[in-house]
mmCIF file of N, CA, C and O in Angstrom:
data_model
loop_
_atom_site.group_PDB
_atom_site.id
_atom_site.type_symbol
_atom_site.label_atom_id
_atom_site.label_comp_id
_atom_site.label_asym_id
_atom_site.label_seq_id
_atom_site.Cartn_x
_atom_site.Cartn_y
_atom_site.Cartn_z
ATOM 1 N N UNK A 15 3.048 -9.235 -9.189
ATOM 2 C CA UNK A 15 1.480 -8.910 -7.606
ATOM 3 C C UNK A 15 2.493 -7.858 -6.635
ATOM 4 O O UNK A 15 1.586 -7.513 -5.869
ATOM 5 N N UNK A 16 3.937 -8.700 -6.375
ATOM 6 C CA UNK A 16 4.525 -8.444 -5.178
ATOM 7 C C UNK A 16 4.772 -6.598 -5.472
ATOM 8 O O UNK A 16 4.018 -5.808 -3.885
ATOM 9 N N UNK A 17 4.406 -5.492 -6.150
ATOM 10 C CA UNK A 17 4.663 -4.154 -6.175
ATOM 11 C C UNK A 17 3.893 -3.329 -6.280
ATOM 12 O O UNK A 17 3.063 -2.555 -5.494
ATOM 13 N N UNK A 18 2.219 -4.472 -6.344
ATOM 14 C CA UNK A 18 0.722 -4.317 -6.559
ATOM 15 C C UNK A 18 0.742 -4.434 -4.514
ATOM 16 O O UNK A 18 0.041 -3.016 -4.473
ATOM 17 N N UNK A 19 0.682 -5.207 -4.195
ATOM 18 C CA UNK A 19 0.651 -5.471 -2.960
ATOM 19 C C UNK A 19 1.500 -4.329 -2.001
ATOM 20 O O UNK A 19 1.068 -4.113 -1.026
ATOM 21 N N UNK A 20 2.811 -4.049 -2.262
ATOM 22 C CA UNK A 20 4.018 -2.791 -1.467
ATOM 23 C C UNK A 20 2.936 -1.185 -1.873
ATOM 24 O O UNK A 20 3.053 -0.945 -1.085
ATOM 25 N N UNK A 21 2.274 -0.903 -2.756
ATOM 26 C CA UNK A 21 2.100 0.250 -3.340
ATOM 27 C C UNK A 21 -0.020 -0.317 -2.592
ATOM 28 O O UNK A 21 0.398 0.994 -1.823
ATOM 29 N N UNK A 22 -0.241 -1.167 -2.335
ATOM 30 C CA UNK A 22 -1.265 -0.723 -1.822
ATOM 31 C C UNK A 22 -1.151 -0.856 0.413
ATOM 32 O O UNK A 22 -1.771 -0.068 0.954
ATOM 33 N N UNK A 23 -0.142 -1.400 0.542
ATOM 34 C CA UNK A 23 0.180 -1.091 2.189
ATOM 35 C C UNK A 23 0.670 0.381 2.455
ATOM 36 O O UNK A 23 0.439 0.928 3.071
ATOM 37 N N UNK A 24 1.624 0.451 0.795
ATOM 38 C CA UNK A 24 2.135 1.986 1.612
ATOM 39 C C UNK A 24 0.542 3.075 1.963
ATOM 40 O O UNK A 24 0.065 3.890 2.500
ATOM 41 N N UNK A 25 -0.451 2.966 1.034
ATOM 42 C CA UNK A 25 -1.746 2.981 0.625
ATOM 43 C C UNK A 25 -2.014 3.178 1.915
ATOM 44 O O UNK A 25 -2.930 4.139 2.889
ATOM 45 N N UNK A 26 -2.396 2.118 2.354
ATOM 46 C CA UNK A 26 -3.018 1.789 3.707
ATOM 47 C C UNK A 26 -2.008 2.407 4.928
ATOM 48 O O UNK A 26 -2.927 2.755 5.668
ATOM 49 N N UNK A 27 -1.005 2.237 4.839
ATOM 50 C CA UNK A 27 -0.271 3.016 6.421
ATOM 51 C C UNK A 27 0.434 4.030 5.989
ATOM 52 O O UNK A 27 1.147 5.099 7.296
ATOM 53 N N UNK A 28 -0.129 5.113 4.958
ATOM 54 C CA UNK A 28 -0.031 6.542 5.307
ATOM 55 C C UNK A 28 -0.587 7.215 6.162
ATOM 56 O O UNK A 28 -1.810 6.438 6.272
ATOM 57 N N UNK A 29 -0.605 8.336 6.587
ATOM 58 C CA UNK A 29 -1.099 8.633 6.928
ATOM 59 C C UNK A 29 -2.486 9.805 6.526
ATOM 60 O O UNK A 29 -2.567 11.364 6.921
ATOM 61 N N UNK A 30 -2.928 9.284 5.823
ATOM 62 C CA UNK A 30 -4.363 10.362 5.215
ATOM 63 C C UNK A 30 -5.257 10.717 5.877
ATOM 64 O O UNK A 30 -5.344 11.923 5.539
ATOM 65 N N UNK A 31 -5.731 10.101 6.823
ATOM 66 C CA UNK A 31 -7.161 11.210 7.648
ATOM 67 C C UNK A 31 -6.272 12.272 8.431
ATOM 68 O O UNK A 31 -7.153 12.855 8.665
ATOM 69 N N UNK A 32 -5.018 11.880 8.775
ATOM 70 C CA UNK A 32 -4.155 13.054 9.579
ATOM 71 C C UNK A 32 -4.442 14.264 8.738
ATOM 72 O O UNK A 32 -4.371 15.510 9.025
ATOM 73 N N UNK A 33 -3.521 14.165 7.370
ATOM 74 C CA UNK A 33 -2.989 14.944 6.896
ATOM 75 C C UNK A 33 -4.782 15.512 6.307
ATOM 76 O O UNK A 33 -4.420 17.309 6.104
ATOM 77 N N UNK A 34 -5.717 14.540 5.703
ATOM 78 C CA UNK A 34 -7.222 15.742 5.424
ATOM 79 C C UNK A 34 -7.820 16.454 5.821
ATOM 80 O O UNK A 34 -8.071 17.472 6.537
ATOM 81 N N UNK A 35 -7.822 16.195 7.698
ATOM 82 C CA UNK A 35 -8.262 16.769 8.959
ATOM 83 C C UNK A 35 -7.372 18.214 8.654
ATOM 84 O O UNK A 35 -8.166 19.452 9.492
ATOM 85 N N UNK A 36 -6.394 18.229 8.626
ATOM 86 C CA UNK A 36 -5.296 19.309 9.140
ATOM 87 C C UNK A 36 -4.942 20.438 7.446
ATOM 88 O O UNK A 36 -5.670 21.660 8.030
ATOM 89 N N UNK A 37 -5.789 19.287 6.422
ATOM 90 C CA UNK A 37 -6.263 20.423 5.700
ATOM 91 C C UNK A 37 -8.034 21.249 5.656
ATOM 92 O O UNK A 37 -7.700 22.199 5.254
ATOM 93 N N UNK A 38 -8.487 20.425 6.341
ATOM 94 C CA UNK A 38 -9.917 20.592 6.036
ATOM 95 C C UNK A 38 -10.268 21.712 7.486
ATOM 96 O O UNK A 38 -10.371 23.158 7.268
ATOM 97 N N UNK A 39 -9.111 21.727 8.208
ATOM 98 C CA UNK A 39 -8.936 22.546 9.171
ATOM 99 C C UNK A 39 -8.206 23.701 9.455
ATOM 100 O O UNK A 39 -8.558 24.511 10.431
ATOM 101 N N UNK A 40 -7.826 24.157 8.382
ATOM 102 C CA UNK A 40 -6.284 24.997 8.032
ATOM 103 C C UNK A 40 -7.262 26.061 7.513
ATOM 104 O O UNK A 40 -7.331 25.577 5.897
ATOM 105 N N UNK A 41 -7.467 27.632 7.170
ATOM 106 C CA UNK A 41 -7.990 28.340 6.677
ATOM 107 C C UNK A 41 -7.246 29.531 6.648
ATOM 108 O O UNK A 41 -7.241 30.178 7.691
ATOM 109 N N UNK A 42 -7.261 30.085 5.477
ATOM 110 C CA UNK A 42 -6.909 31.457 5.718
ATOM 111 C C UNK A 42 -6.983 31.121 4.778
ATOM 112 O O UNK A 42 -7.111 30.955 3.561
ATOM 113 N N UNK A 43 -8.051 33.230 4.715
ATOM 114 C CA UNK A 43 -8.204 34.409 3.522
ATOM 115 C C UNK A 43 -7.355 34.540 3.050
ATOM 116 O O UNK A 43 -5.926 34.948 2.669
ATOM 117 N N UNK A 44 -7.801 34.018 1.290
ATOM 118 C CA UNK A 44 -6.651 34.392 -0.022
ATOM 119 C C UNK A 44 -5.779 33.115 -0.105
ATOM 120 O O UNK A 44 -5.445 33.408 -0.911
ATOM 121 N N UNK A 45 -6.211 31.832 0.677
ATOM 122 C CA UNK A 45 -5.253 30.722 0.035
ATOM 123 C C UNK A 45 -6.604 30.065 -0.068
ATOM 124 O O UNK A 45 -7.338 28.874 1.021
ATOM 125 N N UNK A 46 -6.739 29.308 -1.127
ATOM 126 C CA UNK A 46 -7.234 28.212 -1.319
ATOM 127 C C UNK A 46 -6.941 26.973 -2.250
ATOM 128 O O UNK A 46 -6.642 26.887 -3.033
ATOM 129 N N UNK A 47 -7.536 25.582 -1.355
ATOM 130 C CA UNK A 47 -6.779 24.670 -2.012
ATOM 131 C C UNK A 47 -7.734 24.792 -3.302
ATOM 132 O O UNK A 47 -8.768 24.142 -3.129
ATOM 133 N N UNK A 48 -7.175 23.555 -4.473
ATOM 134 C CA UNK A 48 -7.414 23.705 -5.436
ATOM 135 C C UNK A 48 -7.397 22.181 -6.032
ATOM 136 O O UNK A 48 -8.628 21.374 -7.208
ATOM 137 N N UNK A 49 -6.449 21.601 -5.405
ATOM 138 C CA UNK A 49 -6.039 20.450 -5.758
ATOM 139 C C UNK A 49 -5.206 19.587 -4.589
ATOM 140 O O UNK A 49 -4.517 19.584 -4.051
ATOM 141 N N UNK A 50 -5.982 18.157 -4.722
ATOM 142 C CA UNK A 50 -4.976 17.156 -4.032
ATOM 143 C C UNK A 50 -5.351 15.745 -4.345
ATOM 144 O O UNK A 50 -5.199 15.413 -4.951
ATOM 145 N N UNK A 51 -3.607 15.413 -4.536
ATOM 146 C CA UNK A 51 -3.155 14.338 -5.080
ATOM 147 C C UNK A 51 -2.500 13.308 -3.698
ATOM 148 O O UNK A 51 -1.830 14.270 -3.118
ATOM 149 N N UNK A 52 -2.494 12.512 -3.572
ATOM 150 C CA UNK A 52 -1.722 11.264 -3.377
ATOM 151 C C UNK A 52 -0.504 10.143 -3.935
ATOM 152 O O UNK A 52 -1.255 9.757 -4.453
ATOM 153 N N UNK A 53 0.659 10.647 -3.030
ATOM 154 C CA UNK A 53 1.235 9.708 -3.523
ATOM 155 C C UNK A 53 1.813 8.499 -2.679
ATOM 156 O O UNK A 53 2.501 8.535 -1.878
ATOM 157 N N UNK A 54 1.685 7.576 -3.481
ATOM 158 C CA UNK A 54 1.259 6.457 -2.052
ATOM 159 C C UNK A 54 2.740 6.234 -2.148
ATOM 160 O O UNK A 54 3.035 5.419 -0.984
ATOM 161 N N UNK A 55 3.664 6.356 -3.235
ATOM 162 C CA UNK A 55 4.896 5.973 -3.502
ATOM 163 C C UNK A 55 5.735 5.865 -2.076
ATOM 164 O O UNK A 55 6.378 5.865 -1.446
ATOM 165 N N UNK A 56 5.712 7.504 -2.237
ATOM 166 C CA UNK A 56 6.481 8.366 -0.830
ATOM 167 C C UNK A 56 5.651 8.937 -0.241
ATOM 168 O O UNK A 56 6.086 9.323 1.113
ATOM 169 N N UNK A 57 4.765 8.417 0.086
ATOM 170 C CA UNK A 57 3.437 7.888 1.401
ATOM 171 C C UNK A 57 3.500 10.309 1.649
ATOM 172 O O UNK A 57 3.672 10.083 2.485
ATOM 173 N N UNK A 58 3.047 10.646 0.273
ATOM 174 C CA UNK A 58 2.952 11.651 0.327
ATOM 175 C C UNK A 58 2.130 12.713 -0.279
ATOM 176 O O UNK A 58 1.172 11.596 -0.764
ATOM 177 N N UNK A 59 1.297 13.867 0.197
ATOM 178 C CA UNK A 59 0.151 14.347 -0.022
ATOM 179 C C UNK A 59 0.740 15.926 -0.534
ATOM 180 O O UNK A 59 1.433 16.635 -0.023
ATOM 181 N N UNK A 60 0.042 15.915 -1.722
ATOM 182 C CA UNK A 60 0.301 17.220 -2.733
ATOM 183 C C UNK A 60 -0.902 18.219 -2.722
ATOM 184 O O UNK A 60 -2.010 17.216 -2.879
ATOM 185 N N UNK A 61 -1.078 19.132 -2.212
ATOM 186 C CA UNK A 61 -2.023 20.084 -2.491
ATOM 187 C C UNK A 61 -1.941 21.189 -3.222
ATOM 188 O O UNK A 61 -0.436 21.718 -2.794
ATOM 189 N N UNK A 62 -2.503 21.618 -4.501
ATOM 190 C CA UNK A 62 -2.212 22.647 -4.727
ATOM 191 C C UNK A 62 -3.168 23.950 -4.631
ATOM 192 O O UNK A 62 -4.601 23.590 -4.107
ATOM 193 N N UNK A 63 -2.664 24.885 -4.272
ATOM 194 C CA UNK A 63 -3.440 25.996 -3.821
ATOM 195 C C UNK A 63 -3.417 27.292 -5.099
ATOM 196 O O UNK A 63 -2.530 27.799 -5.320
ATOM 197 N N UNK A 64 -4.138 28.425 -4.638
ATOM 198 C CA UNK A 64 -4.662 29.287 -5.406
ATOM 199 C C UNK A 64 -4.687 30.600 -4.347
ATOM 200 O O UNK A 64 -4.755 30.163 -3.426
ATOM 201 N N UNK A 65 -3.697 31.385 -4.033
ATOM 202 C CA UNK A 65 -3.569 32.793 -3.764
ATOM 203 C C UNK A 65 -3.261 33.795 -4.180
ATOM 204 O O UNK A 65 -2.914 34.312 -5.298
ATOM 205 N N UNK A 66 -3.389 34.911 -3.516
ATOM 206 C CA UNK A 66 -3.099 36.587 -3.883
ATOM 207 C C UNK A 66 -2.249 37.108 -2.996
ATOM 208 O O UNK A 66 -1.757 38.964 -3.527
ATOM 209 N N UNK A 67 -2.217 37.041 -2.089
ATOM 210 C CA UNK A 67 -0.795 37.552 -1.368
ATOM 211 C C UNK A 67 0.011 36.376 -0.444
ATOM 212 O O UNK A 67 -0.346 35.570 0.535
ATOM 213 N N UNK A 68 1.535 36.386 -1.026
ATOM 214 C CA UNK A 68 2.149 35.356 -0.705
ATOM 215 C C UNK A 68 3.031 35.183 0.812
ATOM 216 O O UNK A 68 2.998 34.313 1.454
ATOM 217 N N UNK A 69 2.125 36.239 1.595
ATOM 218 C CA UNK A 69 2.771 36.358 3.001
ATOM 219 C C UNK A 69 1.483 35.311 3.407
ATOM 220 O O UNK A 69 1.517 34.335 4.217
ATOM 221 N N UNK A 70 0.506 35.374 3.136
ATOM 222 C CA UNK A 70 -0.550 34.731 3.285
ATOM 223 C C UNK A 70 -0.148 32.862 3.365
ATOM 224 O O UNK A 70 -0.851 31.862 3.746
ATOM 225 N N UNK A 71 -0.268 32.973 1.881
ATOM 226 C CA UNK A 71 0.922 31.566 1.496
ATOM 227 C C UNK A 71 1.592 31.234 2.617
ATOM 228 O O UNK A 71 1.050 29.909 3.611
ATOM 229 N N UNK A 72 2.547 31.888 3.305
ATOM 230 C CA UNK A 72 3.962 31.315 4.011
ATOM 231 C C UNK A 72 2.739 30.910 5.570
ATOM 232 O O UNK A 72 3.211 30.160 6.292
ATOM 233 N N UNK A 73 1.738 32.108 5.255
ATOM 234 C CA UNK A 73 0.964 31.392 7.135
ATOM 235 C C UNK A 73 0.140 30.181 6.820
ATOM 236 O O UNK A 73 0.219 29.626 7.688
ATOM 237 N N UNK A 74 -0.064 29.975 5.637
ATOM 238 C CA UNK A 74 -0.620 28.708 5.392
ATOM 239 C C UNK A 74 -0.327 27.529 6.007
ATOM 240 O O UNK A 74 -0.258 26.324 6.403
ATOM 241 N N UNK A 75 1.420 27.261 5.067
ATOM 242 C CA UNK A 75 2.157 26.688 4.954
ATOM 243 C C UNK A 75 2.114 26.490 6.625
ATOM 244 O O UNK A 75 2.090 25.673 7.422
ATOM 245 N N UNK A 76 2.826 27.190 7.480
ATOM 246 C CA UNK A 76 3.183 27.093 8.906
ATOM 247 C C UNK A 76 1.861 27.273 9.709
ATOM 248 O O UNK A 76 1.841 26.415 11.043
ATOM 249 N N UNK A 77 0.901 27.544 9.413
ATOM 250 C CA UNK A 77 -0.779 27.116 9.859
ATOM 251 C C UNK A 77 -0.617 25.610 10.120
ATOM 252 O O UNK A 77 -1.016 24.889 10.292
ATOM 253 N N UNK A 78 -0.805 24.794 8.551
ATOM 254 C CA UNK A 78 -0.111 23.581 8.086
ATOM 255 C C UNK A 78 0.671 22.489 9.337
ATOM 256 O O UNK A 78 0.490 21.353 10.132
ATOM 257 N N UNK A 79 1.769 23.348 9.130
ATOM 258 C CA UNK A 79 2.754 22.469 10.734
ATOM 259 C C UNK A 79 2.367 23.233 11.559
ATOM 260 O O UNK A 79 3.265 22.467 12.854
ATOM 261 N N UNK A 80 1.602 23.670 12.318
ATOM 262 C CA UNK A 80 1.768 23.869 13.725
ATOM 263 C C UNK A 80 0.831 22.408 14.055
ATOM 264 O O UNK A 80 1.075 22.891 15.245
ATOM 265 N N UNK A 81 0.278 21.512 13.272
ATOM 266 C CA UNK A 81 -1.306 20.371 13.959
ATOM 267 C C UNK A 81 -0.198 19.400 14.435
ATOM 268 O O UNK A 81 1.673 19.687 14.878
ATOM 269 N N UNK A 82 -0.335 18.268 14.542
ATOM 270 C CA UNK A 82 0.827 17.080 14.776
ATOM 271 C C UNK A 82 1.752 16.842 14.500
ATOM 272 O O UNK A 82 1.822 17.258 13.176
ATOM 273 N N UNK A 83 3.152 16.474 15.295
ATOM 274 C CA UNK A 83 4.543 16.458 14.257
ATOM 275 C C UNK A 83 4.212 15.229 13.516
ATOM 276 O O UNK A 83 5.466 15.058 12.734
ATOM 277 N N UNK A 84 2.984 14.406 12.787
ATOM 278 C CA UNK A 84 2.986 13.452 12.482
ATOM 279 C C UNK A 84 3.351 13.439 10.394
ATOM 280 O O UNK A 84 3.906 12.880 9.867
ATOM 281 N N UNK A 85 3.351 15.196 10.465
ATOM 282 C CA UNK A 85 3.520 15.125 8.708
ATOM 283 C C UNK A 85 4.499 16.535 8.433
ATOM 284 O O UNK A 85 3.933 17.524 9.360
ATOM 285 N N UNK A 86 5.235 17.048 7.605
ATOM 286 C CA UNK A 86 5.745 17.983 7.706
ATOM 287 C C UNK A 86 5.276 18.449 6.591
ATOM 288 O O UNK A 86 5.645 17.516 5.612
ATOM 289 N N UNK A 87 5.029 19.492 6.399
ATOM 290 C CA UNK A 87 4.108 20.290 5.225
ATOM 291 C C UNK A 87 6.081 21.718 4.456
ATOM 292 O O UNK A 87 6.123 22.215 5.281
ATOM 293 N N UNK A 88 5.781 21.130 3.288
ATOM 294 C CA UNK A 88 6.776 22.477 2.736
ATOM 295 C C UNK A 88 6.007 22.777 1.144
ATOM 296 O O UNK A 88 5.793 22.082 0.350
ATOM 297 N N UNK A 89 6.853 24.066 0.867
ATOM 298 C CA UNK A 89 6.292 24.511 0.050
ATOM 299 C C UNK A 89 7.381 24.544 -0.996
ATOM 300 O O UNK A 89 8.306 24.047 -0.481
ATOM 301 N N UNK A 90 6.889 23.661 -2.436
ATOM 302 C CA UNK A 90 7.832 23.124 -3.281
ATOM 303 C C UNK A 90 7.726 24.571 -4.706
ATOM 304 O O UNK A 90 8.449 23.960 -5.147
ATOM 305 N N UNK A 91 6.777 24.737 -4.863
ATOM 306 C CA UNK A 91 6.995 25.341 -6.305
ATOM 307 C C UNK A 91 5.687 26.747 -5.468
ATOM 308 O O UNK A 91 4.578 26.606 -5.376
ATOM 309 N N UNK A 92 5.665 27.629 -6.638
ATOM 310 C CA UNK A 92 5.146 29.024 -6.366
ATOM 311 C C UNK A 92 4.763 29.690 -7.747
ATOM 312 O O UNK A 92 6.524 29.732 -8.247
ATOM 313 N N UNK A 93 4.025 29.746 -8.362
ATOM 314 C CA UNK A 93 4.183 30.649 -9.464
ATOM 315 C C UNK A 93 3.099 31.254 -9.968
ATOM 316 O O UNK A 93 2.037 31.658 -8.845
ATOM 317 N N UNK A 94 3.435 32.844 -10.314
ATOM 318 C CA UNK A 94 2.299 34.085 -10.460
ATOM 319 C C UNK A 94 1.681 34.268 -11.930
ATOM 320 O O UNK A 94 2.443 33.997 -12.700
ATOM 321 N N UNK A 95 1.041 34.167 -11.925
ATOM 322 C CA UNK A 95 0.583 34.944 -13.444
ATOM 323 C C UNK A 95 0.308 36.753 -13.726
ATOM 324 O O UNK A 95 0.486 37.030 -12.691
ATOM 325 N N UNK A 96 0.344 37.161 -15.179
ATOM 326 C CA UNK A 96 0.396 38.343 -15.245
ATOM 327 C C UNK A 96 -0.614 38.665 -14.798
ATOM 328 O O UNK A 96 -0.975 40.144 -14.478
ATOM 329 N N UNK A 97 -1.833 37.923 -14.836
ATOM 330 C CA UNK A 97 -3.470 38.255 -14.153
ATOM 331 C C UNK A 97 -3.398 38.774 -12.699
ATOM 332 O O UNK A 97 -4.468 39.235 -12.443
ATOM 333 N N UNK A 98 -2.287 38.295 -11.485
ATOM 334 C CA UNK A 98 -2.373 38.295 -10.620
ATOM 335 C C UNK A 98 -2.742 36.985 -9.701
ATOM 336 O O UNK A 98 -2.651 37.319 -8.578
ATOM 337 N N UNK A 99 -3.368 36.189 -10.319
ATOM 338 C CA UNK A 99 -3.508 35.183 -9.672
ATOM 339 C C UNK A 99 -2.106 34.610 -9.312
ATOM 340 O O UNK A 99 -1.368 34.207 -10.197
ATOM 341 N N UNK A 100 -1.928 33.246 -8.451
ATOM 342 C CA UNK A 100 -0.827 32.687 -8.697
ATOM 343 C C UNK A 100 -1.154 31.692 -7.912
ATOM 344 O O UNK A 100 -2.472 31.314 -6.905
ATOM 345 N N UNK A 101 -0.660 30.487 -8.096
ATOM 346 C CA UNK A 101 -0.438 29.297 -7.326
ATOM 347 C C UNK A 101 0.728 28.678 -6.682
ATOM 348 O O UNK A 101 1.759 28.921 -6.740
ATOM 349 N N UNK A 102 0.602 27.500 -6.284
ATOM 350 C CA UNK A 102 1.473 27.097 -5.207
ATOM 351 C C UNK A 102 1.513 25.729 -4.802
ATOM 352 O O UNK A 102 0.325 25.392 -5.327
ATOM 353 N N UNK A 103 2.493 24.620 -5.042
ATOM 354 C CA UNK A 103 2.173 23.420 -4.473
ATOM 355 C C UNK A 103 3.270 23.163 -3.267
ATOM 356 O O UNK A 103 4.359 23.940 -3.282
ATOM 357 N N UNK A 104 1.949 22.627 -2.313
ATOM 358 C CA UNK A 104 2.421 22.248 -0.761
ATOM 359 C C UNK A 104 2.187 20.874 -1.282
ATOM 360 O O UNK A 104 1.996 19.881 -1.284
ATOM 361 N N UNK A 105 3.764 20.124 -0.288
ATOM 362 C CA UNK A 105 3.911 19.130 0.058
ATOM 363 C C UNK A 105 4.116 18.547 1.120
ATOM 364 O O UNK A 105 4.802 18.517 2.204
ATOM 365 N N UNK A 106 3.096 17.264 1.701
ATOM 366 C CA UNK A 106 3.685 16.651 3.083
ATOM 367 C C UNK A 106 4.196 15.522 2.984
ATOM 368 O O UNK A 106 4.850 14.850 1.914
ATOM 369 N N UNK A 107 4.526 14.959 4.247
ATOM 370 C CA UNK A 107 6.091 13.642 3.930
ATOM 371 C C UNK A 107 5.717 13.883 5.665
ATOM 372 O O UNK A 107 5.731 14.163 5.941
ATOM 373 N N UNK A 108 5.382 12.455 5.491
ATOM 374 C CA UNK A 108 5.619 11.081 6.679
ATOM 375 C C UNK A 108 6.987 11.739 7.847
ATOM 376 O O UNK A 108 7.869 11.367 7.108
ATOM 377 N N UNK A 109 6.884 11.967 9.396
ATOM 378 C CA UNK A 109 7.885 12.572 10.078
ATOM 379 C C UNK A 109 8.081 10.997 10.714
ATOM 380 O O UNK A 109 7.025 10.041 11.167
ATOM 381 N N UNK A 110 9.165 10.484 10.364
ATOM 382 C CA UNK A 110 9.639 8.936 11.031
ATOM 383 C C UNK A 110 9.907 9.055 12.067
ATOM 384 O O UNK A 110 10.307 10.215 12.753
ATOM 385 N N UNK A 111 9.228 8.734 13.207
ATOM 386 C CA UNK A 111 9.171 8.145 14.517
ATOM 387 C C UNK A 111 10.978 7.193 15.176
ATOM 388 O O UNK A 111 11.227 6.760 14.500
#
């Protein structure tokens, strides 16, 4: 019961609405969110995006970080395919106050 209660509390106290608002409000042409995952144990949001221009991907991460300082977003993985398509993983962490 204890582990389940702690996980529920982590989900409840994480800044999910703020993260979703930031993702929805950030639009950069050629960068498209394709998957979203909440990691309750880390109080993190993991966003997978597809992109065609690496500079635009970095602009997207900067735009996510331009909001309120409640969350810090970081590019943790990027890979390109031979077909020219590319994907990246961006993870947020709650900033401790």
